[in-house]
PDB file of C-alpha atoms and ligand atoms in Angstrom:
ATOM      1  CA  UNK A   1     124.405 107.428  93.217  1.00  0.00           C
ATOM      2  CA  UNK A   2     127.186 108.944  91.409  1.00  0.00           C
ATOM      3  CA  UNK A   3     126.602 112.613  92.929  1.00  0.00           C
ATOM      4  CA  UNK A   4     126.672 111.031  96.477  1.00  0.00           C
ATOM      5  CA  UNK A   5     130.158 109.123  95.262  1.00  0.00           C
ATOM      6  CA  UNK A   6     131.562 112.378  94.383  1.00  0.00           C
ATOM      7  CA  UNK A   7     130.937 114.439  97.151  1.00  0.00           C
ATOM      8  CA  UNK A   8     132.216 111.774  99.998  1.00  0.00           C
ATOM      9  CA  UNK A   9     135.481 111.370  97.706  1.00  0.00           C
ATOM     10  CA  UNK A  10     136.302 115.300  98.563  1.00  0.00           C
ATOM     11  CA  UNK A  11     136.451 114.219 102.328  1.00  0.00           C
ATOM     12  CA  UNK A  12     139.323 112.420 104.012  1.00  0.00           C
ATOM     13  CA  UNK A  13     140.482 109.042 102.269  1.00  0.00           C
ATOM     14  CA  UNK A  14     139.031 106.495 104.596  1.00  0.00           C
ATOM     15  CA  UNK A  15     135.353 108.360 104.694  1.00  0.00           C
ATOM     16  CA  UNK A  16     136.184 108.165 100.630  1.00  0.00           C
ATOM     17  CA  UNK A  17     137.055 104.382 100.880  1.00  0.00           C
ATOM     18  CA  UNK A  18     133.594 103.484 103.032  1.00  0.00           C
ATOM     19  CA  UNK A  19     132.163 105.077 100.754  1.00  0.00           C
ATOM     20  CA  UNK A  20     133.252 103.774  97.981  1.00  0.00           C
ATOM     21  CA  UNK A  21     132.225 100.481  99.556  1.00  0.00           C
ATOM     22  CA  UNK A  22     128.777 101.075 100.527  1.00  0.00           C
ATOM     23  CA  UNK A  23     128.278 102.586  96.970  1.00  0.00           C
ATOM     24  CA  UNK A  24     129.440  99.689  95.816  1.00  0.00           C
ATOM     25  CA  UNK A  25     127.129  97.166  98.009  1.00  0.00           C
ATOM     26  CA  UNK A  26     124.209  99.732  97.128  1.00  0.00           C
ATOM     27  CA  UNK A  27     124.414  99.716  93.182  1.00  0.00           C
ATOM     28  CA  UNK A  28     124.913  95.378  93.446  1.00  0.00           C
ATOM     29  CA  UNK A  29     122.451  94.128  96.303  1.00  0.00           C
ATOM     30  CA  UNK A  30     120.567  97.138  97.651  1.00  0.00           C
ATOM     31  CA  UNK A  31     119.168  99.529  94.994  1.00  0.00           C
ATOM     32  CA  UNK A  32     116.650  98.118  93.334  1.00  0.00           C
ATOM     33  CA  UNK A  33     115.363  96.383  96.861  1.00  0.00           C
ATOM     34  CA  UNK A  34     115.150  99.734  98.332  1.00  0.00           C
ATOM     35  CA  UNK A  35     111.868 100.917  95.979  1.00  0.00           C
ATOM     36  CA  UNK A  36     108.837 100.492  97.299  1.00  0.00           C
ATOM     37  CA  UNK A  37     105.087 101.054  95.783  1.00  0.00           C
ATOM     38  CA  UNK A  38     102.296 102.374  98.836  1.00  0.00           C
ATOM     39  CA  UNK A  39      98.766 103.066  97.645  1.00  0.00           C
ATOM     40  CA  UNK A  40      96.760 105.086  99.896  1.00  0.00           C
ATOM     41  CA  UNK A  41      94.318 104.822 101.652  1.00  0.00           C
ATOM     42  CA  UNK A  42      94.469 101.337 102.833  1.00  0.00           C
ATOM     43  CA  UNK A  43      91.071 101.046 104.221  1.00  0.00           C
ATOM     44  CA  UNK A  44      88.427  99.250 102.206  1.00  0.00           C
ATOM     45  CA  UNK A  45      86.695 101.571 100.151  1.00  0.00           C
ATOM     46  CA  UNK A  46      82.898 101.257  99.339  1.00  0.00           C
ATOM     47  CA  UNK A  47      80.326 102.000  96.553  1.00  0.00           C
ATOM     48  CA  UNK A  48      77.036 102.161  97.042  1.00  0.00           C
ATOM     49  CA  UNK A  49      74.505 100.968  94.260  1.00  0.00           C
ATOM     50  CA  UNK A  50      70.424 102.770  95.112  1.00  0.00           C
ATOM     51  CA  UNK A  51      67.366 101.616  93.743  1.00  0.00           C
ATOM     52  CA  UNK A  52      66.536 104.726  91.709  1.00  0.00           C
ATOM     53  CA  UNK A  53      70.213 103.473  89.752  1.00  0.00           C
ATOM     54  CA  UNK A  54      72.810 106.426  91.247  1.00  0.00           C
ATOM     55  CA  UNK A  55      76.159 104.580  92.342  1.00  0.00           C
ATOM     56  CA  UNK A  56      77.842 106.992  95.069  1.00  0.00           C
ATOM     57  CA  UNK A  57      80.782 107.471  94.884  1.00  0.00           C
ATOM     58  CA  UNK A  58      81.166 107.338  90.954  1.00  0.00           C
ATOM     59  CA  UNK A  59      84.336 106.506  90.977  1.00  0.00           C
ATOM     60  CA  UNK A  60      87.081 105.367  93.807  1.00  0.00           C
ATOM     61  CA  UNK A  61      90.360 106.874  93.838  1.00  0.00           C
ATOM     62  CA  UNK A  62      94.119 105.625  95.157  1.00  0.00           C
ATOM     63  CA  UNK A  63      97.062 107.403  95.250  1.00  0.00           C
ATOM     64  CA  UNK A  64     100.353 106.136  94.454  1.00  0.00           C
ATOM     65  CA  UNK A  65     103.879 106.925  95.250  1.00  0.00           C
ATOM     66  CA  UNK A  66     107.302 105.674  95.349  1.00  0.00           C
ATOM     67  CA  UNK A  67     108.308 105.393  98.696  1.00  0.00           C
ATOM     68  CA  UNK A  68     112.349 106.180  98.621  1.00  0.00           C
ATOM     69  CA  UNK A  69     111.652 109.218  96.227  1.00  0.00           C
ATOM     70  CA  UNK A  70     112.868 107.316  93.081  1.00  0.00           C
ATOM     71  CA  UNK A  71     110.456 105.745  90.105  1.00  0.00           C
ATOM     72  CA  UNK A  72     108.576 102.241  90.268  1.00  0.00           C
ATOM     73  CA  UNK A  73     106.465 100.586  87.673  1.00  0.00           C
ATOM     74  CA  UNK A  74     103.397  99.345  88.659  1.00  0.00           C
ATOM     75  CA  UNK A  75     100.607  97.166  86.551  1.00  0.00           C
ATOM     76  CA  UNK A  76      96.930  96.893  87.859  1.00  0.00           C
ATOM     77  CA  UNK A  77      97.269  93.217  87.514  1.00  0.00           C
ATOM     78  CA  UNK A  78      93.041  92.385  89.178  1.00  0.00           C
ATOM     79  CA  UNK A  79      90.415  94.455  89.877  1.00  0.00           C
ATOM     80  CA  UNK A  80      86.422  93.676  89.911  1.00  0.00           C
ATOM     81  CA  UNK A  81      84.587  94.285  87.136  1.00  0.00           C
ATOM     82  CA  UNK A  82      82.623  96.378  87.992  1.00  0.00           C
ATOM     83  CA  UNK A  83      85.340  99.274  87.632  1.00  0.00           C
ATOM     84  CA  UNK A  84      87.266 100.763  85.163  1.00  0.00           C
ATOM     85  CA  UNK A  85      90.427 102.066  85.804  1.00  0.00           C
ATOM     86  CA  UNK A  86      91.590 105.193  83.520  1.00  0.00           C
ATOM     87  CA  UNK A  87      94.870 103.058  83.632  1.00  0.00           C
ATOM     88  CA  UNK A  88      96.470  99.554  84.425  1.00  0.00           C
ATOM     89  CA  UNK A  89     100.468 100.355  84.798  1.00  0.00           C
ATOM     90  CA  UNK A  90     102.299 103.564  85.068  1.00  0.00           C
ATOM     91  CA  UNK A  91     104.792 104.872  86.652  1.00  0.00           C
ATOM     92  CA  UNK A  92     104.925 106.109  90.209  1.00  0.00           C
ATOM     93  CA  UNK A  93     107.396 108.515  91.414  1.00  0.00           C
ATOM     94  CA  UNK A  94     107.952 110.486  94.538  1.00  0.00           C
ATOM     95  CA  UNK A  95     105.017 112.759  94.279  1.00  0.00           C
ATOM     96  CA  UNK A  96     101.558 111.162  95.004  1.00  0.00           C
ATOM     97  CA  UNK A  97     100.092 110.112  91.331  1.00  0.00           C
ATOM     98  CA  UNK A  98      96.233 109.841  91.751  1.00  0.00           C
ATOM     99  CA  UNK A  99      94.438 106.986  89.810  1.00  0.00           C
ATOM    100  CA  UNK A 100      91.005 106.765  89.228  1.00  0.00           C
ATOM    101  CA  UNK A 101      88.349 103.661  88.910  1.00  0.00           C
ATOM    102  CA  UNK A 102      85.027 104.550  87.804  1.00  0.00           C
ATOM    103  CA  UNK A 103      82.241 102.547  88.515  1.00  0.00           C
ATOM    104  CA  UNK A 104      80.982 100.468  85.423  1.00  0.00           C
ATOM    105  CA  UNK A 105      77.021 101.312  85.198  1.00  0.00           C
ATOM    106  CA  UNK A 106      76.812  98.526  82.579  1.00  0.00           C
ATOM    107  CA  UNK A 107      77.921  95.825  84.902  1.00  0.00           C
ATOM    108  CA  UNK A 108      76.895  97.099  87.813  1.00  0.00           C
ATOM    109  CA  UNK A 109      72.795  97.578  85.807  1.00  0.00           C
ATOM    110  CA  UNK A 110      72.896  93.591  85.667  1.00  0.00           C
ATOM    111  CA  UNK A 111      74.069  92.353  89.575  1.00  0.00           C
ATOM    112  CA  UNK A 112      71.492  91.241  92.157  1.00  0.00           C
ATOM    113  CA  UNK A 113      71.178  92.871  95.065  1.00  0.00           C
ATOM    114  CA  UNK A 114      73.641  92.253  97.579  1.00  0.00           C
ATOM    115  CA  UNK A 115      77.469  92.691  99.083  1.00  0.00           C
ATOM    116  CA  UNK A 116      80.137  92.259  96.193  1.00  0.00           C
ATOM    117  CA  UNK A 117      84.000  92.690  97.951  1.00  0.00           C
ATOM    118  CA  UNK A 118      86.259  92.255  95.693  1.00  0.00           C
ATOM    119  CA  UNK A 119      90.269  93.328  95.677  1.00  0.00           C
ATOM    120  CA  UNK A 120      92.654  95.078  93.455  1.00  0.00           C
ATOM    121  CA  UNK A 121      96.455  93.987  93.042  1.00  0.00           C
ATOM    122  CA  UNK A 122      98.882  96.205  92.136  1.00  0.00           C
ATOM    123  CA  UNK A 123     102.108  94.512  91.448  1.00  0.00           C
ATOM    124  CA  UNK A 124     105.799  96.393  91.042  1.00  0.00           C
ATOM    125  CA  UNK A 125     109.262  95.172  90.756  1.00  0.00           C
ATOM    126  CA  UNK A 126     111.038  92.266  88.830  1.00  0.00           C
ATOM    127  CA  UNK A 127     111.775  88.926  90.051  1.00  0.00           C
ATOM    128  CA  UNK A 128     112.741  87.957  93.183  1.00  0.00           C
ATOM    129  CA  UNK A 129     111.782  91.633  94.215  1.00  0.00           C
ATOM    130  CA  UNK A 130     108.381  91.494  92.577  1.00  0.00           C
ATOM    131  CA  UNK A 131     105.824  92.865  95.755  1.00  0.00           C
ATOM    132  CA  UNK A 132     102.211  92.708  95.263  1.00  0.00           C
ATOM    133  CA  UNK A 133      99.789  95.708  97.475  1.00  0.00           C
ATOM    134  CA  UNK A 134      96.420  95.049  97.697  1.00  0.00           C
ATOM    135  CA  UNK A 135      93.632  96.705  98.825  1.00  0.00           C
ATOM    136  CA  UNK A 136      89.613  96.004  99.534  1.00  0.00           C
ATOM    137  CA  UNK A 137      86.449  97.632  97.619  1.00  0.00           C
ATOM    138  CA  UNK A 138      83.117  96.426  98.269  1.00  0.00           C
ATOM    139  CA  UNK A 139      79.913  97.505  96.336  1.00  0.00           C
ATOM    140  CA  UNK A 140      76.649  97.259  98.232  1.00  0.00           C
ATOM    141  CA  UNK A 141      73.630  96.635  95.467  1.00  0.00           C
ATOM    142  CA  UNK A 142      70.785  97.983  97.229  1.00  0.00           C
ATOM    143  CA  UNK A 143      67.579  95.327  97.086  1.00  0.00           C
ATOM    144  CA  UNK A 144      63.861  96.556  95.780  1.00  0.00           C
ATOM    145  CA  UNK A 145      61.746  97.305  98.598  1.00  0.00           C
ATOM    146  CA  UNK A 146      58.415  96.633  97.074  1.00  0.00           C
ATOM    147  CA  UNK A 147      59.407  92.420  97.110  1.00  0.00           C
ATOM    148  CA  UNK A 148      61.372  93.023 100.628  1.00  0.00           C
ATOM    149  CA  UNK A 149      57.848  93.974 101.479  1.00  0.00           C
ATOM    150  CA  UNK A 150      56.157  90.492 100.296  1.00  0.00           C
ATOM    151  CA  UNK A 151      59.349  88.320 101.987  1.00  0.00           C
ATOM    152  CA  UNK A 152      58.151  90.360 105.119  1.00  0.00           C
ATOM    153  CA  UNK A 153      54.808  89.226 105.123  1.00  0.00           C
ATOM    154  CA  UNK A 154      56.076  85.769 104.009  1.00  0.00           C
ATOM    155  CA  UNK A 155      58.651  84.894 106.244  1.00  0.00           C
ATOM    156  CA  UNK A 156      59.094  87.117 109.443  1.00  0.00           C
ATOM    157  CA  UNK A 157      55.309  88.442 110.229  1.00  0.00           C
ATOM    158  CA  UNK A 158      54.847  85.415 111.679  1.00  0.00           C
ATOM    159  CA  UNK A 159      56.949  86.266 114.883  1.00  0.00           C
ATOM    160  CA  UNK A 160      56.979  90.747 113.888  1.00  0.00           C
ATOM    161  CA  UNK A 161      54.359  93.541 113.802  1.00  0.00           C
ATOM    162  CA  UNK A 162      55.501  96.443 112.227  1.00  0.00           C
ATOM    163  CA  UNK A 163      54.339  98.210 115.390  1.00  0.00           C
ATOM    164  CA  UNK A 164      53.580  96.113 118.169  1.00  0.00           C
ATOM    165  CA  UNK A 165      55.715  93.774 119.878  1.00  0.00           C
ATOM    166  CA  UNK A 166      54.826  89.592 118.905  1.00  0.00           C
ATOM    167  CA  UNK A 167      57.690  86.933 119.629  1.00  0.00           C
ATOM    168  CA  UNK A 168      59.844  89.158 118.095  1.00  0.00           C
ATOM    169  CA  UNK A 169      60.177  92.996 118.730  1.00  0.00           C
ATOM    170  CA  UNK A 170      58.043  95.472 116.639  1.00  0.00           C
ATOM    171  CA  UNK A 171      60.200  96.455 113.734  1.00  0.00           C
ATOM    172  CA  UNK A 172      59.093  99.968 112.468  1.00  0.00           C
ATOM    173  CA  UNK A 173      62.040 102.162 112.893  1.00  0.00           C
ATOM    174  CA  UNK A 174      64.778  99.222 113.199  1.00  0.00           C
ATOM    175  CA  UNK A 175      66.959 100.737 110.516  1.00  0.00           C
ATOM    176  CA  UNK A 176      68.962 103.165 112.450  1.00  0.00           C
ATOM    177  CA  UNK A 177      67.768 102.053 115.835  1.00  0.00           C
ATOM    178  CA  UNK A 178      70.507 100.363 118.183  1.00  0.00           C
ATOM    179  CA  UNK A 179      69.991  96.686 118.594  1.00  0.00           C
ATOM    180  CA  UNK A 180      67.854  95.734 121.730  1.00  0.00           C
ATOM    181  CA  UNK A 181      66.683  98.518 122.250  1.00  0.00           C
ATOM    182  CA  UNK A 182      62.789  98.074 121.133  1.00  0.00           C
ATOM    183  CA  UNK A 183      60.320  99.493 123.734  1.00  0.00           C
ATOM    184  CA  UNK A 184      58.678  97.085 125.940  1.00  0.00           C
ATOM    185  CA  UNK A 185      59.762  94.337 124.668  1.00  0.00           C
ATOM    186  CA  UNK A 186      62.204  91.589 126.702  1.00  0.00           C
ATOM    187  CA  UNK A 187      65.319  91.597 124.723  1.00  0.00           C
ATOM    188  CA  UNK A 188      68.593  88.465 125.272  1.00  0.00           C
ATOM    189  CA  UNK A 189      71.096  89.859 127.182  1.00  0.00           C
ATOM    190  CA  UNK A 190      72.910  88.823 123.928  1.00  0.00           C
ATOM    191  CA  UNK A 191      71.758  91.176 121.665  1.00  0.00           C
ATOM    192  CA  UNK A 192      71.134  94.250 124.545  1.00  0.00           C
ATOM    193  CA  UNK A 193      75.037  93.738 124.622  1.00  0.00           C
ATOM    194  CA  UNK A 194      75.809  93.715 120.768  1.00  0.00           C
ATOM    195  CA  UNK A 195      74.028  97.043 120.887  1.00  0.00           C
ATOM    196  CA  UNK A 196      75.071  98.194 117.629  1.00  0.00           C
ATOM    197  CA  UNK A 197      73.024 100.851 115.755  1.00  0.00           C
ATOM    198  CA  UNK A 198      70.909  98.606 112.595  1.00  0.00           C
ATOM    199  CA  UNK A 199      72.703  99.322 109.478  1.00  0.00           C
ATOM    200  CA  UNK A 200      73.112  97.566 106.160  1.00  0.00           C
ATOM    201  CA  UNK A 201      76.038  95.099 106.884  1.00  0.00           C
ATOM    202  CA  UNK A 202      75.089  93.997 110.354  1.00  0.00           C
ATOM    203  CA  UNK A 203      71.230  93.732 109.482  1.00  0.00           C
ATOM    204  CA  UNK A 204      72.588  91.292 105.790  1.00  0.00           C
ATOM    205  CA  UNK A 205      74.609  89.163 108.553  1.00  0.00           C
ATOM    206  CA  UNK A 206      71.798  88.880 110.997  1.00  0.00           C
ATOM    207  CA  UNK A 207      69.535  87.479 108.230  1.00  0.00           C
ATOM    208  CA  UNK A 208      72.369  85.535 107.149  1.00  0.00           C
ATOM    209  CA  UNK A 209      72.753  84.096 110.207  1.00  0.00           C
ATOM    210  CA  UNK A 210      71.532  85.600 113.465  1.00  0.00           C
ATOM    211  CA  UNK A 211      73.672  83.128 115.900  1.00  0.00           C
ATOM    212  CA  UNK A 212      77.129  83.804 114.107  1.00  0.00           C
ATOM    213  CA  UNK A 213      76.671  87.615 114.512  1.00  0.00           C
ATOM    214  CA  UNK A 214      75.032  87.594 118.168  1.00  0.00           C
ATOM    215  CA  UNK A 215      75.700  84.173 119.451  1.00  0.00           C
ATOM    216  CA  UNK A 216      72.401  83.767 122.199  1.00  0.00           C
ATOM    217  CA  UNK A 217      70.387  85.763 120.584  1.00  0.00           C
ATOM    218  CA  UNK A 218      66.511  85.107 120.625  1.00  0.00           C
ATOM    219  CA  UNK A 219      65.975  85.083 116.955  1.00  0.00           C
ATOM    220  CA  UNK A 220      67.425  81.681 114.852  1.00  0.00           C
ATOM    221  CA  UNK A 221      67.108  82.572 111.272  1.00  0.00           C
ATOM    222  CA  UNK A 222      69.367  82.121 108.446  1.00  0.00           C
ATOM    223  CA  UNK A 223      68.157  83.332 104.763  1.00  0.00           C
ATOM    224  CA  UNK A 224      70.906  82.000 102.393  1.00  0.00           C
ATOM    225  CA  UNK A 225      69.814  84.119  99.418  1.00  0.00           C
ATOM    226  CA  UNK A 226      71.616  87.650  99.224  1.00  0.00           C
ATOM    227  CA  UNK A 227      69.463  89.047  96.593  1.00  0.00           C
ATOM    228  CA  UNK A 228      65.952  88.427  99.021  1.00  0.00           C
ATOM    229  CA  UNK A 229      68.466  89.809 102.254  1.00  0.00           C
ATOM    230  CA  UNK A 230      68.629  93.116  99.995  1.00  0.00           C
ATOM    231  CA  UNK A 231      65.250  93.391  99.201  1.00  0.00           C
ATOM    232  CA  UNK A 232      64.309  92.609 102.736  1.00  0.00           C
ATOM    233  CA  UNK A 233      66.469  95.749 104.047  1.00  0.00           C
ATOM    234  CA  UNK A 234      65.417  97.545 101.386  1.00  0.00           C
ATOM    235  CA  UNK A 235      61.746  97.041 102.951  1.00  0.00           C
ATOM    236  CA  UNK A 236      63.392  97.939 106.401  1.00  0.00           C
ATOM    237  CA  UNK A 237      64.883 101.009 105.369  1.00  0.00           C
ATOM    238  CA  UNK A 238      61.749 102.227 103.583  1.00  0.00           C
ATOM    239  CA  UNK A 239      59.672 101.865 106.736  1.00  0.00           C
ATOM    240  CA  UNK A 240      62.638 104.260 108.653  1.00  0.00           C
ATOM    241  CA  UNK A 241      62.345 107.351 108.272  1.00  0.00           C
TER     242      UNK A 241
HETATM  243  C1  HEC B 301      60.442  82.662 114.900  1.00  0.00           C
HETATM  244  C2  HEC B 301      60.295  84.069 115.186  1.00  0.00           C
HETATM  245  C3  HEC B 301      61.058  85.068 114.326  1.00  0.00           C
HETATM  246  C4  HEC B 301      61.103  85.144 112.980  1.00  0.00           C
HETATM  247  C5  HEC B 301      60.490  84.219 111.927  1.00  0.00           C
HETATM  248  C6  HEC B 301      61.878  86.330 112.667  1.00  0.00           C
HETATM  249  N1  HEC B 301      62.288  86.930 113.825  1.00  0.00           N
HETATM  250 FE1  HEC B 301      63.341  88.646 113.987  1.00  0.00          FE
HETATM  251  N2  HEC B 301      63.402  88.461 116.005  1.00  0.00           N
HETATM  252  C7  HEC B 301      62.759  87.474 116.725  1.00  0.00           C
HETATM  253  C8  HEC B 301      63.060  87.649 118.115  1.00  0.00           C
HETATM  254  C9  HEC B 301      62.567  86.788 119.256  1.00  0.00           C
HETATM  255  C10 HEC B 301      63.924  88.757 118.215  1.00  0.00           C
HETATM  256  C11 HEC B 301      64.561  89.324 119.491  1.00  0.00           C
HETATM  257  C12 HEC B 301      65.972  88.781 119.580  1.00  0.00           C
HETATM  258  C13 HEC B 301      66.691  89.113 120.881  1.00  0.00           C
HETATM  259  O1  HEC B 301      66.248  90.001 121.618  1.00  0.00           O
HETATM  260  O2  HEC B 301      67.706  88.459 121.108  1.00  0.00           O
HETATM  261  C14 HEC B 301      64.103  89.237 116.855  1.00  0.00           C
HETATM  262  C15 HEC B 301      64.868  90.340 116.532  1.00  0.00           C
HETATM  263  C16 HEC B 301      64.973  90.869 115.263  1.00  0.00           C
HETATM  264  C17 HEC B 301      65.684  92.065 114.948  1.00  0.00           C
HETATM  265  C18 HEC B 301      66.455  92.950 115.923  1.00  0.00           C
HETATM  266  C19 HEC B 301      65.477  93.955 116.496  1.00  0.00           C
HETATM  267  C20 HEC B 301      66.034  94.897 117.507  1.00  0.00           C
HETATM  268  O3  HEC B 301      65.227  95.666 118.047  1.00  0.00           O
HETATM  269  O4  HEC B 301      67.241  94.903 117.787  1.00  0.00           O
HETATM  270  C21 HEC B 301      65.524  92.283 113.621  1.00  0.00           C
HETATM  271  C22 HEC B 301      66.092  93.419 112.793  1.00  0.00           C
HETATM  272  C23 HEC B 301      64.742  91.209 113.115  1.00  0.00           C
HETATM  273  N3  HEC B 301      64.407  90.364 114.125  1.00  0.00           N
HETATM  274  C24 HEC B 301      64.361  91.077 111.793  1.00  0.00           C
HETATM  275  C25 HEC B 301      63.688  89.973 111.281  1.00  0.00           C
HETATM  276  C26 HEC B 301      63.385  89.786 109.890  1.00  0.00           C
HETATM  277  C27 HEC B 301      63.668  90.808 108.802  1.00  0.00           C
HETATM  278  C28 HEC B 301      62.792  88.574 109.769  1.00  0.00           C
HETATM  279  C29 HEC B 301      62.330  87.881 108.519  1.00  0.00           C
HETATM  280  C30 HEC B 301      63.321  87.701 107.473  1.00  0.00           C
HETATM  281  C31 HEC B 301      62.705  87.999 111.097  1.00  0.00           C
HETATM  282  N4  HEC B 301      63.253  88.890 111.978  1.00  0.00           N
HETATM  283  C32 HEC B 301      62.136  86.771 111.390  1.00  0.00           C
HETATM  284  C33 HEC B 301      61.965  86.486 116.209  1.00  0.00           C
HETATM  285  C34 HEC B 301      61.794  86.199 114.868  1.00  0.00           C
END
């Protein structure tokens, strides 16, 4: 502030006395308003938990900068527990500071299978001016496919082959196949015109609830548990080659 103060003082007197007034309104109202925290990326980030025990990515990774080029202070004030940050405050300046959360094999060893989103906070400033930034992580616990094969048999052989089509379509195949698109057999208009390619998160909200993710759809099925959804596309990812 004071080298800026200096150098419009050396030019005519009334540039100096505007100046001299903004300076003032900046050190009293707008300085400390002016810092701000950003943590990149802001898209959700996402660990992934397999069956054999590997957690990919190991860790998940922010970067953090002071957005007007001077220093904030930032604290880590929530994350899940499932990872451990290699630090909860620090200082972030202009240049992008990286910090790093591993993943916590310990906790992670004792969840059931299923979706976990969870959000970190980072908070910064004092006061009035204190901002909070958050920002998404889910981990996906994969399920065991050896029991997703028994609640197969159990609950949805009754209406699907694995290769020929029943009531329902023949299922072989359906992880990474596109949604209504099973040979020969006469989809809902509904679900031909989700057409999304069967993945992990749309096939846990069909079980879930097959109406709220295609509303029309032929299938009415909701499985409340997460852990058996997981095992179940577990089973339907093993049979996908
Ligand atoms: C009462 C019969 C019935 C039961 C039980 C049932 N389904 Fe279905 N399923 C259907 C029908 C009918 C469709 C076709 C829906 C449409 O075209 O709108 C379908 C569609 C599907 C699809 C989409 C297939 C594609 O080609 O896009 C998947 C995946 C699926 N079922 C999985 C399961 C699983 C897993 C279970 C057991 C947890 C199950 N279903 C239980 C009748 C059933």
């Amino acid at each position: 502030m004071q080298r800026f103060a200096c150098r419009f003082f050396a030019a005519p007197f009334r540039f100096g006395m505007l100046a001299a007034v903004l300076a003032a309104f900046a050190l009293t109202a707008g300085e400390a308003a002016a810092v701000d925290l950003s943590v990149s990326p802001k898209n959700e980030k996402t660990l992934y938990r397999s069956e054999d025990g590997k957690t990919s990515p190991a860790a998940v990774k922010y970067a953090l900068k002071a957005t007007d080029g001077k220093k904030v202070r930032w604290t880590l004030k929530s994350y899940p527990v499932w990872l451990v940050p290699e630090a909860t405050s620090g200082r972030a300046k202009k240049k992008k500071a990286k910090l790093r959360l591993s993943a916590n094999i310990a906790v992670i060893d004792g969840l059931a299978p299923g979706f976990y989103t969870k959000s970190l906070t980072f908070t910064y400033g004092k006061g009035k001016k204190a901002r909070k930034v958050r920002r998404n992580v889910t981990l996906i616990v994969e399920g065991n496919a050896t029991e997703g094969r028994d609640l197969f048999m159990a609950k949805c052989s009754g209406c699907h082959d694995l290769y020929q089509n029943k009531s329902g379509p023949y299922i072989f195949n359906v992880y990474g196949r596109r949604a209504g698109t099973a040979n020969g057999f006469d989809h809902s208009d509904a679900l031909r015109k989700y057409g999304k390619v069967w993945e992990e998160e749309n096939l846990n909200d069909w079980l879930a609830n097959t109406q709220k993710l295609v509303k029309n759809a032929n299938m009415y099925f909701r499985l409340k548990d997460p852990a058996e959804r997981m095992n179940i596309i577990a089973y339907l990812k093993d049979i996908s080659p």
